[in-house]
XYZ file of C-alpha atoms in Angstrom:
730
model
C -5.883 -15.455 -35.806
C -8.871 -13.262 -36.570
C -11.720 -14.686 -34.492
C -12.624 -14.114 -30.851
C -10.804 -16.323 -28.348
C -11.997 -17.457 -24.918
C -9.269 -17.749 -22.308
C -8.532 -17.024 -18.641
C -7.012 -13.936 -17.021
C -3.306 -14.396 -16.138
C -3.281 -12.192 -13.032
C -4.836 -13.260 -9.704
C -6.333 -16.498 -8.451
C -9.941 -15.468 -9.122
C -9.492 -16.999 -12.580
C -11.832 -14.789 -14.593
C -12.863 -15.919 -18.050
C -11.916 -13.520 -20.839
C -12.904 -13.028 -24.453
C -10.100 -11.590 -26.554
C -10.726 -10.031 -29.948
C -7.864 -9.240 -32.334
C -7.664 -5.856 -34.066
C -10.098 -5.834 -37.002
C -9.159 -4.796 -40.505
C -11.049 -1.782 -41.793
C -11.804 -0.522 -38.284
C -10.058 1.998 -36.057
C -7.271 0.154 -34.261
C -6.225 1.163 -30.762
C -2.486 1.067 -30.194
C -0.288 1.169 -27.108
C 2.284 3.916 -26.461
C 4.789 2.082 -28.674
C 2.373 1.769 -31.615
C 1.533 -1.926 -31.123
C -2.104 -2.853 -31.944
C -4.120 -3.715 -28.816
C -6.369 -6.742 -28.661
C -9.796 -5.966 -27.206
C -10.628 -7.737 -23.930
C -14.086 -8.452 -22.494
C -15.405 -10.721 -19.765
C -16.615 -14.195 -20.769
C -20.241 -14.395 -19.613
C -20.210 -18.177 -19.881
C -17.333 -18.626 -17.454
C -18.728 -19.927 -14.139
C -16.222 -18.083 -11.939
C -16.571 -14.517 -13.212
C -19.889 -14.485 -15.127
C -18.638 -11.891 -17.610
C -17.065 -9.519 -15.101
C -13.508 -8.247 -15.406
C -11.329 -5.829 -13.427
C -8.927 -3.189 -14.746
C -5.990 -5.595 -14.812
C -7.797 -8.144 -16.956
C -9.330 -5.469 -19.169
C -5.909 -3.994 -20.005
C -3.764 -7.136 -20.042
C -3.184 -7.145 -23.802
C -1.671 -3.651 -23.663
C 1.569 -5.140 -22.324
C 1.777 -8.132 -24.673
C 4.359 -6.577 -26.982
C 6.181 -4.132 -24.696
C 9.776 -4.694 -23.543
C 9.766 -8.347 -24.515
C 12.779 -10.571 -24.209
C 13.322 -12.131 -27.636
C 16.666 -13.956 -27.536
C 18.879 -15.740 -25.014
C 21.446 -13.454 -23.369
C 24.623 -14.488 -21.560
C 27.553 -13.119 -19.612
C 30.276 -14.954 -17.692
C 30.327 -12.432 -14.835
C 27.686 -10.122 -13.408
C 29.799 -7.023 -14.003
C 29.841 -7.705 -17.757
C 27.311 -6.680 -20.403
C 24.965 -9.323 -21.808
C 25.556 -10.643 -25.303
C 23.027 -12.419 -27.490
C 23.600 -16.151 -27.952
C 21.797 -19.016 -29.711
C 19.462 -21.477 -28.011
C 21.992 -24.192 -28.820
C 24.594 -22.337 -26.786
C 22.092 -21.638 -23.999
C 21.105 -25.296 -23.683
C 24.769 -26.345 -23.663
C 25.490 -23.876 -20.856
C 22.631 -25.210 -18.724
C 23.388 -28.878 -19.328
C 27.109 -28.418 -18.685
C 26.413 -26.498 -15.496
C 23.956 -29.137 -14.224
C 26.497 -31.888 -14.864
C 29.263 -29.898 -13.187
C 27.157 -29.325 -10.076
C 26.154 -32.997 -9.939
C 29.827 -33.995 -10.050
C 31.065 -31.426 -7.519
C 28.464 -30.245 -5.025
C 25.973 -33.031 -5.745
C 22.474 -32.966 -7.131
C 21.178 -30.966 -4.146
C 23.253 -28.057 -5.413
C 20.680 -27.648 -8.215
C 17.714 -25.392 -7.393
C 14.764 -24.135 -9.421
C 12.383 -21.389 -8.326
C 9.173 -21.224 -10.350
C 5.918 -19.335 -10.344
C 2.141 -19.335 -10.167
C 2.367 -17.617 -13.552
C 3.285 -21.020 -15.004
C 0.601 -23.030 -16.678
C 0.075 -26.438 -15.076
C 1.913 -28.125 -17.932
C 5.005 -25.974 -17.248
C 4.888 -26.900 -13.565
C 4.471 -30.584 -14.321
C 7.438 -30.903 -16.666
C 9.631 -29.020 -14.191
C 8.705 -31.550 -11.461
C 9.475 -34.469 -13.726
C 12.875 -33.001 -14.576
C 13.981 -31.808 -11.144
C 12.348 -34.276 -8.729
C 12.097 -37.286 -11.006
C 15.046 -37.419 -13.381
C 17.611 -35.387 -11.432
C 16.484 -36.706 -8.055
C 16.418 -33.534 -5.978
C 13.308 -31.956 -4.467
C 14.822 -28.482 -4.765
C 11.926 -27.046 -6.736
C 10.044 -24.256 -5.016
C 7.707 -21.561 -6.297
C 6.455 -18.138 -5.319
C 3.483 -19.932 -3.770
C 5.904 -20.260 -0.856
C 5.445 -16.524 -0.348
C 1.727 -16.652 -1.112
C -0.292 -19.788 -0.317
C 2.013 -22.235 1.462
C 0.322 -21.702 4.838
C -3.081 -22.429 3.299
C -1.687 -25.678 1.880
C -0.288 -26.842 5.220
C -3.400 -25.653 7.041
C -5.750 -27.676 4.841
C -3.484 -30.721 5.078
C -3.289 -30.487 8.867
C -7.033 -30.078 9.362
C -8.461 -32.180 6.513
C -5.610 -34.501 5.529
C -5.263 -32.953 2.063
C -4.914 -29.625 0.326
C -7.826 -28.114 -1.574
C -10.261 -25.267 -0.834
C -13.625 -26.941 -0.165
C -15.902 -24.098 -1.303
C -17.071 -22.605 -4.610
C -17.827 -19.050 -5.697
C -21.513 -19.983 -5.674
C -21.185 -19.955 -1.897
C -20.608 -16.193 -2.053
C -24.287 -15.880 -2.957
C -25.593 -18.554 -0.597
C -24.024 -17.657 2.744
C -25.616 -15.940 5.741
C -22.344 -14.527 7.038
C -19.085 -13.765 5.236
C -16.085 -13.610 7.564
C -13.169 -11.957 5.713
C -9.867 -11.939 7.551
C -6.465 -10.913 6.242
C -7.828 -10.090 2.801
C -8.524 -6.787 1.094
C -10.793 -8.613 -1.337
C -12.173 -5.451 -2.948
C -8.731 -4.567 -4.333
C -6.915 -7.901 -4.523
C -9.748 -10.210 -5.686
C -12.227 -7.635 -7.005
C -14.538 -9.906 -9.002
C -15.021 -12.209 -6.008
C -15.750 -9.141 -3.893
C -18.180 -7.690 -6.422
C -20.199 -10.916 -6.429
C -20.282 -10.989 -2.634
C -21.082 -7.294 -2.315
C -23.987 -7.449 -4.779
C -25.485 -10.343 -2.830
C -24.837 -8.585 0.484
C -26.637 -5.430 -0.647
C -29.691 -7.353 -1.847
C -30.017 -9.412 1.337
C -30.153 -7.354 4.547
C -29.965 -10.465 6.757
C -26.501 -11.327 5.381
C -23.657 -10.135 7.596
C -20.205 -9.112 6.382
C -17.370 -9.124 8.942
C -13.953 -7.793 7.935
C -10.864 -8.329 10.099
C -7.979 -6.080 9.037
C -5.723 -3.474 10.710
C -6.577 -1.194 7.773
C -9.989 0.288 7.008
C -9.809 -0.869 3.413
C -12.361 -0.641 0.620
C -13.442 -4.089 1.798
C -13.934 -2.917 5.380
C -15.797 0.180 4.182
C -18.945 -1.847 3.411
C -18.739 -4.301 6.315
C -21.422 -4.679 8.955
C -18.562 -5.090 11.422
C -14.916 -4.113 10.995
C -12.419 -5.459 13.519
C -9.130 -3.511 13.162
C -7.114 -5.992 15.196
C -3.471 -5.518 16.091
C -1.126 -7.240 13.633
C -0.325 -10.751 14.800
C -3.398 -11.210 17.014
C -5.480 -13.353 14.616
C -5.213 -16.534 16.694
C -6.196 -14.599 19.814
C -9.330 -13.486 17.965
C -10.221 -16.959 16.669
C -9.654 -18.590 20.056
C -11.621 -15.761 21.673
C -14.582 -16.421 19.374
C -14.299 -20.116 20.235
C -14.341 -19.269 23.967
C -17.620 -17.407 23.571
C -19.121 -20.173 21.417
C -18.294 -22.583 24.216
C -19.687 -20.305 26.919
C -22.861 -19.660 24.952
C -23.353 -23.375 24.272
C -23.285 -22.628 20.546
C -21.214 -25.704 19.729
C -22.350 -28.554 17.455
C -21.374 -31.463 19.705
C -23.034 -34.024 17.464
C -20.892 -32.926 14.506
C -17.779 -32.830 16.690
C -18.312 -36.343 18.046
C -19.004 -37.912 14.655
C -16.611 -36.066 12.347
C -13.635 -34.596 14.259
C -10.557 -35.442 16.334
C -8.836 -33.657 19.259
C -11.694 -31.445 20.439
C -10.953 -31.969 24.146
C -7.355 -30.796 23.651
C -8.636 -27.764 21.772
C -11.182 -27.047 24.496
C -8.406 -26.791 27.084
C -6.610 -24.208 24.933
C -9.554 -21.895 24.304
C -10.349 -21.593 28.008
C -7.293 -19.300 28.176
C -8.954 -16.740 25.854
C -11.734 -14.940 27.776
C -13.150 -11.741 26.208
C -11.225 -9.292 28.396
C -7.894 -10.916 27.468
C -8.710 -11.169 23.766
C -10.039 -7.617 23.503
C -6.832 -6.272 25.037
C -4.526 -8.363 22.825
C -6.456 -7.594 19.652
C -7.030 -3.910 20.402
C -10.802 -4.172 19.957
C -13.772 -3.820 22.296
C -15.447 -6.725 24.077
C -18.694 -5.541 22.517
C -17.325 -5.958 18.988
C -15.904 -9.381 19.855
C -19.310 -10.453 21.115
C -21.072 -8.997 18.053
C -18.742 -10.946 15.766
C -19.416 -14.169 17.646
C -23.165 -13.514 17.671
C -23.119 -13.197 13.861
C -21.481 -16.654 13.681
C -24.072 -18.113 16.063
C -27.090 -16.576 14.347
C -25.968 -17.624 10.866
C -26.812 -21.073 9.625
C -24.139 -20.759 6.932
C -20.776 -19.034 7.476
C -18.196 -18.573 4.712
C -14.736 -17.527 5.903
C -12.225 -16.170 3.416
C -8.601 -15.222 3.816
C -5.507 -14.434 1.840
C -2.036 -13.060 2.593
C -2.978 -11.536 5.958
C -3.109 -15.023 7.456
C -0.716 -16.873 5.177
C 2.262 -14.494 5.308
C 3.026 -15.101 8.957
C 5.522 -16.897 11.170
C 2.471 -18.760 12.504
C 0.595 -18.888 9.205
C -0.364 -22.564 9.409
C -1.609 -22.074 12.971
C -3.722 -19.088 11.882
C -5.343 -21.059 9.085
C -6.008 -24.049 11.296
C -7.463 -22.029 14.178
C -9.827 -20.378 11.705
C -10.854 -23.817 10.416
C -11.425 -24.820 14.053
C -14.403 -22.446 14.164
C -16.045 -24.237 11.247
C -15.480 -27.618 12.875
C -16.757 -26.354 16.210
C -20.030 -25.171 14.664
C -20.435 -27.794 11.926
C -20.381 -25.075 9.250
C -18.592 -27.001 6.535
C -19.478 -29.384 3.712
C -22.660 -27.564 2.751
C -23.631 -24.712 0.458
C -22.693 -21.268 1.726
C -20.311 -22.562 4.398
C -16.675 -23.428 4.854
C -13.111 -22.096 4.962
C -12.059 -20.598 1.635
C -8.543 -19.426 0.827
C -8.337 -16.793 -1.920
C -5.337 -17.689 -4.055
C -2.868 -15.006 -5.035
C -1.299 -16.166 -8.296
C -3.433 -17.224 -11.312
C -2.163 -20.801 -11.248
C -0.790 -21.325 -7.769
C -3.540 -23.942 -7.438
C -2.317 -25.717 -10.560
C 1.170 -25.651 -9.118
C -0.031 -27.347 -5.949
C -1.798 -29.991 -8.048
C 1.364 -30.604 -10.081
C 3.632 -30.843 -7.020
C 5.151 -27.400 -7.398
C 6.543 -26.886 -3.885
C 9.601 -28.477 -2.305
C 7.552 -30.865 -0.151
C 5.050 -31.935 -2.810
C 4.684 -34.403 -5.667
C 2.022 -34.349 -8.420
C -1.526 -35.274 -7.477
C -1.485 -33.826 -3.947
C 1.251 -36.231 -2.885
C 4.089 -35.712 -0.410
C 7.791 -36.393 -0.893
C 7.849 -37.688 2.705
C 5.325 -40.453 1.996
C 7.094 -43.588 0.678
C 3.902 -44.840 -0.981
C 3.479 -41.532 -2.799
C 7.082 -41.580 -4.014
C 6.700 -45.160 -5.230
C 3.430 -44.335 -7.031
C 5.015 -41.446 -8.921
C 8.125 -43.452 -9.772
C 5.936 -46.169 -11.317
C 3.796 -43.637 -13.184
C 6.923 -41.916 -14.531
C 8.700 -45.206 -15.293
C 11.616 -44.366 -13.003
C 13.732 -46.873 -11.061
C 12.678 -47.363 -7.450
C 14.329 -44.834 -5.148
C 14.783 -42.191 -7.845
C 12.763 -39.573 -5.933
C 14.527 -38.226 -2.855
C 12.885 -38.887 0.510
C 13.798 -35.458 1.922
C 11.904 -32.188 1.579
C 13.754 -29.907 -0.813
C 14.939 -26.392 -0.137
C 12.359 -23.643 0.236
C 13.226 -20.508 -1.712
C 14.687 -18.808 1.374
C 16.796 -21.896 2.011
C 17.983 -21.589 -1.587
C 19.088 -18.032 -0.826
C 20.946 -19.270 2.257
C 22.519 -21.984 0.088
C 23.867 -19.322 -2.252
C 25.430 -17.604 0.757
C 27.185 -20.769 1.918
C 28.132 -22.164 -1.484
C 25.768 -25.143 -1.203
C 23.894 -24.055 -4.340
C 25.761 -24.195 -7.631
C 22.873 -23.526 -10.034
C 19.923 -21.252 -9.317
C 17.276 -21.348 -12.044
C 14.492 -18.751 -11.700
C 11.474 -18.761 -14.016
C 8.428 -16.462 -14.376
C 8.932 -14.643 -11.077
C 10.900 -11.651 -9.816
C 12.467 -12.463 -6.426
C 14.649 -9.336 -6.381
C 11.437 -7.453 -5.562
C 9.256 -10.056 -3.835
C 11.641 -11.798 -1.429
C 11.994 -10.669 2.198
C 15.194 -9.053 3.471
C 16.026 -7.855 -0.025
C 19.516 -6.573 0.691
C 20.556 -9.971 1.996
C 18.820 -11.626 -0.972
C 20.716 -9.427 -3.427
C 24.067 -10.119 -1.744
C 23.375 -13.857 -1.927
C 22.534 -13.605 -5.633
C 25.821 -11.797 -6.233
C 27.544 -14.913 -4.855
C 25.678 -17.268 -7.179
C 28.086 -19.181 -9.433
C 25.405 -19.518 -12.119
C 21.915 -18.007 -12.193
C 19.502 -18.739 -15.038
C 16.600 -16.315 -15.372
C 13.679 -17.218 -17.617
C 11.040 -14.541 -18.262
C 8.905 -12.876 -20.893
C 10.002 -9.291 -20.147
C 13.302 -7.463 -20.063
C 14.619 -5.756 -18.104
C 13.427 -6.898 -14.720
C 15.151 -6.462 -11.382
C 16.154 -10.139 -11.216
C 17.744 -10.039 -14.687
C 20.423 -7.760 -13.217
C 21.600 -10.718 -11.099
C 21.531 -13.394 -13.834
C 24.277 -14.947 -15.922
C 21.961 -16.508 -18.508
C 18.614 -14.971 -19.473
C 16.101 -17.045 -21.444
C 13.136 -15.609 -23.406
C 9.863 -17.250 -22.393
C 6.540 -17.263 -24.184
C 3.861 -15.791 -21.950
C 0.096 -16.155 -21.624
C -1.475 -15.824 -25.107
C 1.631 -17.290 -26.781
C 1.329 -20.875 -25.530
C -1.533 -23.247 -24.725
C -2.171 -24.775 -21.326
C -4.394 -24.908 -18.271
C -4.786 -22.881 -15.090
C -6.731 -23.681 -11.899
C -8.318 -20.901 -9.854
C -9.185 -20.566 -6.150
C -12.396 -22.597 -6.466
C -10.683 -25.515 -8.274
C -12.018 -24.507 -11.699
C -9.649 -25.478 -14.522
C -9.677 -23.264 -17.622
C -7.954 -23.925 -20.925
C -5.928 -20.947 -22.149
C -5.200 -21.370 -25.873
C -2.366 -19.830 -27.793
C -3.712 -16.926 -29.851
C -0.606 -14.899 -30.691
C 2.948 -15.729 -31.652
C 5.825 -15.334 -29.191
C 8.333 -12.637 -30.126
C 11.690 -13.543 -31.568
C 12.904 -16.911 -30.301
C 10.843 -17.057 -27.092
C 9.718 -20.563 -26.083
C 7.113 -22.049 -23.738
C 8.529 -22.870 -20.307
C 7.633 -26.562 -20.529
C 9.430 -26.825 -23.866
C 12.603 -25.373 -22.344
C 12.503 -27.780 -19.384
C 11.773 -30.773 -21.624
C 14.627 -29.959 -24.003
C 17.072 -29.694 -21.109
C 15.829 -33.065 -19.884
C 16.379 -34.643 -23.283
C 19.887 -33.204 -23.549
C 20.721 -34.595 -20.104
C 19.971 -38.081 -21.422
C 16.380 -38.462 -20.246
C 14.821 -38.553 -23.710
C 12.254 -41.254 -22.940
C 10.689 -39.160 -20.163
C 10.134 -36.095 -22.331
C 8.865 -37.608 -25.555
C 5.933 -35.197 -25.906
C 4.788 -34.041 -29.325
C 2.603 -31.219 -27.987
C 1.299 -29.648 -24.800
C -1.963 -31.619 -24.907
C 0.073 -34.785 -24.354
C 1.765 -33.170 -21.358
C -1.632 -32.386 -19.868
C -2.912 -35.883 -20.572
C -0.031 -37.416 -18.626
C -0.477 -34.950 -15.763
C -4.225 -35.574 -15.559
C -3.692 -39.332 -15.453
C -1.335 -38.988 -12.485
C -4.142 -37.373 -10.462
C -6.455 -40.407 -10.810
C -7.963 -41.447 -7.451
C -6.245 -38.550 -5.711
C -8.089 -35.744 -3.847
C -7.539 -33.466 -6.862
C -8.684 -36.054 -9.418
C -8.707 -34.481 -12.896
C -8.249 -37.714 -14.799
C -11.436 -37.063 -16.805
C -10.150 -33.763 -18.209
C -8.414 -33.206 -21.540
C -7.522 -30.106 -23.510
C -10.117 -31.127 -26.071
C -12.853 -31.442 -23.448
C -11.968 -28.105 -21.839
C -11.923 -26.405 -25.217
C -15.263 -27.925 -26.201
C -17.240 -27.491 -22.976
C -15.419 -24.669 -21.195
C -14.038 -24.489 -17.663
C -14.426 -27.578 -15.440
C -14.229 -27.874 -11.660
C -12.456 -30.792 -10.000
C -12.821 -33.435 -8.764
C -13.550 -34.679 -12.287
C -12.565 -38.357 -12.518
C -12.601 -40.506 -15.623
C -16.109 -40.967 -16.957
C -17.463 -37.716 -15.471
C -20.235 -35.974 -17.361
C -18.956 -32.670 -18.829
C -22.504 -31.332 -18.789
C -22.231 -31.427 -14.989
C -18.893 -29.691 -14.611
C -19.449 -27.104 -11.861
C -20.786 -26.850 -8.293
C -18.492 -29.541 -6.868
C -17.944 -28.787 -3.162
C -15.568 -30.895 -1.113
C -16.476 -32.841 2.037
C -20.228 -32.829 1.452
C -20.151 -36.433 2.770
C -18.145 -35.194 5.797
C -15.425 -37.737 5.052
C -11.973 -36.196 5.233
C -8.589 -37.384 3.931
C -7.274 -38.477 7.334
C -6.697 -42.047 8.511
C -10.044 -42.209 10.323
C -11.780 -39.855 7.847
C -12.318 -37.247 10.569
C -11.164 -33.617 10.516
C -8.566 -32.497 13.042
C -8.948 -29.686 15.541
C -5.720 -27.740 16.094
C -5.136 -26.926 19.790
C -2.807 -23.952 19.338
C -1.876 -20.876 21.327
C -1.047 -17.497 19.805
C 2.639 -16.571 19.694
C 2.233 -13.125 18.148
C 4.624 -11.365 15.796
C 8.098 -12.710 15.140
C 9.371 -9.121 15.290
C 7.146 -7.025 17.579
C 7.651 -3.267 17.856
C 10.169 -1.997 20.391
C 11.457 1.413 21.600
C 13.912 1.698 18.694
C 11.434 0.490 16.073
C 8.041 1.420 17.548
C 5.771 0.921 14.514
C 4.566 -2.196 12.702
C 4.916 -2.083 8.924
C 2.439 -4.125 6.905
C 2.641 -4.439 3.129
C 0.143 -5.395 0.445
C -1.221 -4.917 -3.063
C -3.164 -2.179 -4.814
C -6.171 -2.610 -7.088
C -4.432 -1.822 -10.370
C -0.942 -3.240 -10.004
C 0.126 -6.849 -9.951
C 2.969 -8.008 -7.723
C 6.278 -6.605 -9.048
C 4.871 -4.601 -11.988
C 6.632 -6.686 -14.636
C 3.452 -6.455 -16.698
C 1.262 -3.735 -15.110
C 4.177 -1.297 -14.882
C 4.087 -1.200 -18.678
C 0.366 -0.343 -18.945
C -0.316 3.393 -19.137
C -3.790 3.358 -17.595
C -2.607 1.486 -14.522
C 0.456 3.667 -14.096
C -1.840 6.695 -14.035
C -4.038 5.036 -11.403
C -1.063 4.323 -9.130
C 1.743 6.674 -10.194
C 4.037 6.287 -7.185
C 4.581 4.356 -3.961
C 3.411 5.789 -0.644
C 3.103 5.108 3.071
C -0.151 5.253 5.025
C 0.066 6.505 8.614
C -2.557 7.306 11.254
C -2.942 10.978 12.331
C -1.866 10.146 15.908
C 1.430 8.679 14.726
C 1.941 11.493 12.218
C 1.399 14.076 14.961
C 3.991 12.420 17.216
C 6.536 12.690 14.417
C 5.505 16.209 13.361
C 4.533 14.967 9.907
C 2.132 16.481 7.404
C 0.465 15.004 4.333
C 2.901 14.475 1.417
C 5.968 14.762 3.609
C 8.730 12.273 2.832
C 9.969 9.818 5.419
C 12.815 7.381 5.697
C 11.498 4.042 6.929
C 14.080 1.857 8.630
C 14.137 -1.673 10.044
C 17.127 -3.576 11.379
C 17.707 -4.902 7.835
C 17.323 -1.933 5.531
C 15.593 1.303 4.712
C 13.385 2.935 2.096
C 11.800 6.315 1.403
C 8.141 7.142 0.810
C 5.752 10.056 0.541
C 3.195 9.768 3.328
C -0.587 9.738 3.274
C -2.141 10.586 6.626
C -5.326 8.585 7.010
C -7.603 7.145 9.674
C -7.891 4.059 7.482
C -4.846 2.587 9.203
C -4.760 1.628 12.878
C -2.499 3.646 15.205
C 0.881 1.998 15.619
C 0.719 0.445 12.153
C 1.892 1.801 8.785
C 1.211 0.419 5.316
C 3.280 0.366 2.114
C 2.396 -1.307 -1.233
C 4.916 -3.952 -2.240
C 4.947 -3.443 -6.015
C 7.807 -1.027 -6.682
C 11.279 -2.410 -7.312
C 14.370 -0.379 -8.174
C 13.401 -0.198 -11.866
C 10.185 1.673 -11.087
C 11.048 3.934 -8.148
C 14.106 5.030 -6.209
C 14.626 3.677 -2.681
C 11.038 2.426 -2.443
C 11.495 -1.336 -2.055
C 9.111 -2.421 0.690
C 10.834 -5.777 1.090
C 14.158 -4.161 1.917
C 12.497 -3.777 5.341
C 10.798 -7.160 5.842
C 12.295 -10.196 7.570
C 12.554 -13.879 6.601
C 11.232 -15.410 9.847
C 8.828 -18.078 8.637
C 6.137 -20.470 9.773
C 7.968 -23.643 10.866
C 5.457 -25.842 9.010
C 4.686 -23.925 5.799
C 8.049 -22.112 5.684
C 6.155 -19.026 4.507
C 7.881 -15.794 5.602
C 6.127 -13.189 7.719
C 6.021 -10.561 4.998
C 2.974 -8.923 6.589
C 4.653 -7.431 9.658
C 8.005 -6.055 10.756
C 9.166 -3.394 13.219
C 10.202 -0.026 11.750
C 10.858 3.581 12.659
C 10.169 6.724 10.620
C 12.262 9.840 10.161
C 11.154 12.930 8.271
C 13.449 13.744 5.356
C 13.740 16.286 2.585
C 13.906 14.671 -0.883
C 17.062 15.357 -2.903
C 15.010 17.160 -5.558
C 13.731 19.621 -2.940
C 17.253 20.176 -1.630
C 18.465 21.038 -5.142
C 15.575 23.455 -5.670
C 16.320 25.148 -2.359
C 19.987 25.456 -3.274
C 19.121 27.051 -6.635
C 16.767 29.498 -4.936
C 19.467 30.364 -2.405
C 21.955 31.083 -5.170
C 19.444 33.352 -6.932
C 18.828 35.230 -3.689
C 22.584 35.822 -3.261
C 22.829 37.218 -6.770
C-alpha cells in the first residue's frame, strides 16, 4: 500500500483519528533501531474526537510494528521446557482436543478465556459467540474488569444501561469540569488538551481536580482537592449535604425523573462539612468552594477514570458521583453529565459486544432470560444454550487455576503477569495451569513465560475492524500492512476453532465485514444501537457516533448525547439515586504498613510496555520505574532523593529509586504500574497490590494498598563498594 490511510490510534480510549503514510520511494526513509522502515503518523483533522491532535504514543506507534513480533505458533508440553515451533494445524488440534477433554472431565465451566480492550469489536464478538453461545459457558472476561467494570455497573445501576451519556463537544461547552480519579493530562492527553484550551480562553469556566497527587492535571486546576485515598464517597456525599443545606437542589427534576431520593437524603445527612473535611484530609473552606462551583455553574461535566473504578467500592463511587448530577438536574444537556474516560482503545466495543462475564452482545445481561432468548434466536442456537449464571471474572479464573476447577486458560491480547493484582499469587496459579494458551502480537512478554501454547496474532494495522472510544464514536481501522510470518487476526483464530469443534454453521464468515454486519444487527433496538453502521459506511463517511439505528443519516453522525429526553433505561424510565455510605479502603494503613501505595500510568508508556517498551523515544522519556514520596515521609525514614527503597506489603515486595516531591500527599506513595520483570528487576508494582474487589463490578482495588518502606543499597552499589575496598587494601 502506498497511499495515506486513515485509522484510529490503538492505545487509550480517547480514540484519536490518525493518518498513516507509508515510507516513500525516492525520499529519505526513517528506520527504527532494527532497520525497519517507519510509517509516518499524523493526526486526522477530520476525526471528530481528536480534531487532528495526537500524543507521543500515537505519533510513535508505527515504530513498534515490526519489532519482536511473534510469527509462528510455539508449543511445549511443560513450562520447564523450551518452546518449539509448530504448524497452525497442530496448534488448532491442541486447542480443540484440550477443549473436548475439559468438557468431558471438568465440564464446560472449566474453559476460560481472558481477552482485551486491544481487540477490535469483531474479535470480541466472535469470542462471545464461541464461548458463551456454542460452548455454553459465560467464562469470558477481559481486562476491562481491571479498568472500566465499575463504570459499567455504575451506569447500569443509575440509568438502567451502560453507556457514557456525554460527548467530547461537552468539554468545550461546560461551565465546570469536575475531574476525579483521573490524571487526564497524562492518561487521556488529547481530551485534556481540548478541555485546557477551552478553560484558558474562558475565565468563568472552573476546573476542579480531585486526586491525592498534584499531577499535571491538578497543576492547572482552579481548585485541587488532594483527598485521602478511599474517601471519594465521603466527598461526594459531603457536597450533596451542602447542596441540600444551601437549597441548591433541583426538586422539580428529582420528582419527575428520579427514584429513591428520600432514601438518599437520609444518607447524606450523616456527612456534614466537619466530618467530611476530616475524613478527606481537606479544609472545610475547600469543600465549600467546590460545592459553590457546582451551584454557580449551569453546566457541570464530571469525568473519572481508574481512581474511582479500581476500588473495592468502585460501583458505589461511580453512583454517588452520578447522584450529584441527578440532585442538580445537570444531565441530558450540552456541557453536563457524568463521563467515564475509558482506558483501553476498544473497551467500549467490548462492552457493546458482551465482552465481560456478565454481559451478552448489545448491552444485554446473561442474568436476563429475555436477553438470553433474544441472543439464542439471533445466533440460531437451541433454547437454553446460553448459561443463566454469570461467568468467572478474571480473578475467579486465577482462583480456579489454584483449585483445579479450570482446565483451559486462554489469554489473548493482554499481559496479566504484569497487570493482575497480587502478582506472586497469580504467577503461582498460572504454574498450576494444565493448559494455558497465550495469543499475542509480540514475543517475549511476561505472560508467555507461563504458557504452553503461544499463538501469533495480527495486530492493529494488520487486520481490519472497528473500535469504539469513550464518547461512543466508532472508527473503522483498515488493514494497511501485512502480518509477519503466519500471524492471524484474533477473530479468525476463534472462528476456526469453532468450526473445528463442529460449529461450522455459526462461523460461516467470508470476511470481517460480514462479522461486523452480524454484530451490528444484534444491537438493533438496544441502547447501543449500531444497526445502521457498516464497514462500507464507516470507510466512506468516517467515524460515527451511536446510537445509529437503521436508516440513520450518515451526514448527521456526531453530537448524539444520551438521555436528552430524560428517559432512562429503567422500568419506569427514571434514573436511580444510590443511597450509599462510604466504607473506605479495603486495606487501610496500619502500624506495620503505615503508607498507602497508589499506582498509575505515565504519559509516554502504555500499560505493560508490550508495545511502548520497544519504542526508543518513549524509553528515553521514562527510562526507569520510580516511587514518589512526600518530604515529610522521606524525612521520617531518613531518605534522600534517588535513594533506593524496598517497598513491602503483606503479599510481596519490590524495589524503586525514590523521587521526593510535594506533588504527593503525606502518607501516600506512588509507583507507575508499567514495568514487568522483562523491563526492570524487582519493580513490579502489582506484586504489592491486593485482589479485594467491588462486590458488584468485581473490579479489584488496584489503586490502594498498605505498604512500608525500607532504605536499601542496590546490589550494583554494594559491588562497587567491595571493589573500592579491595583496591584500598592493596
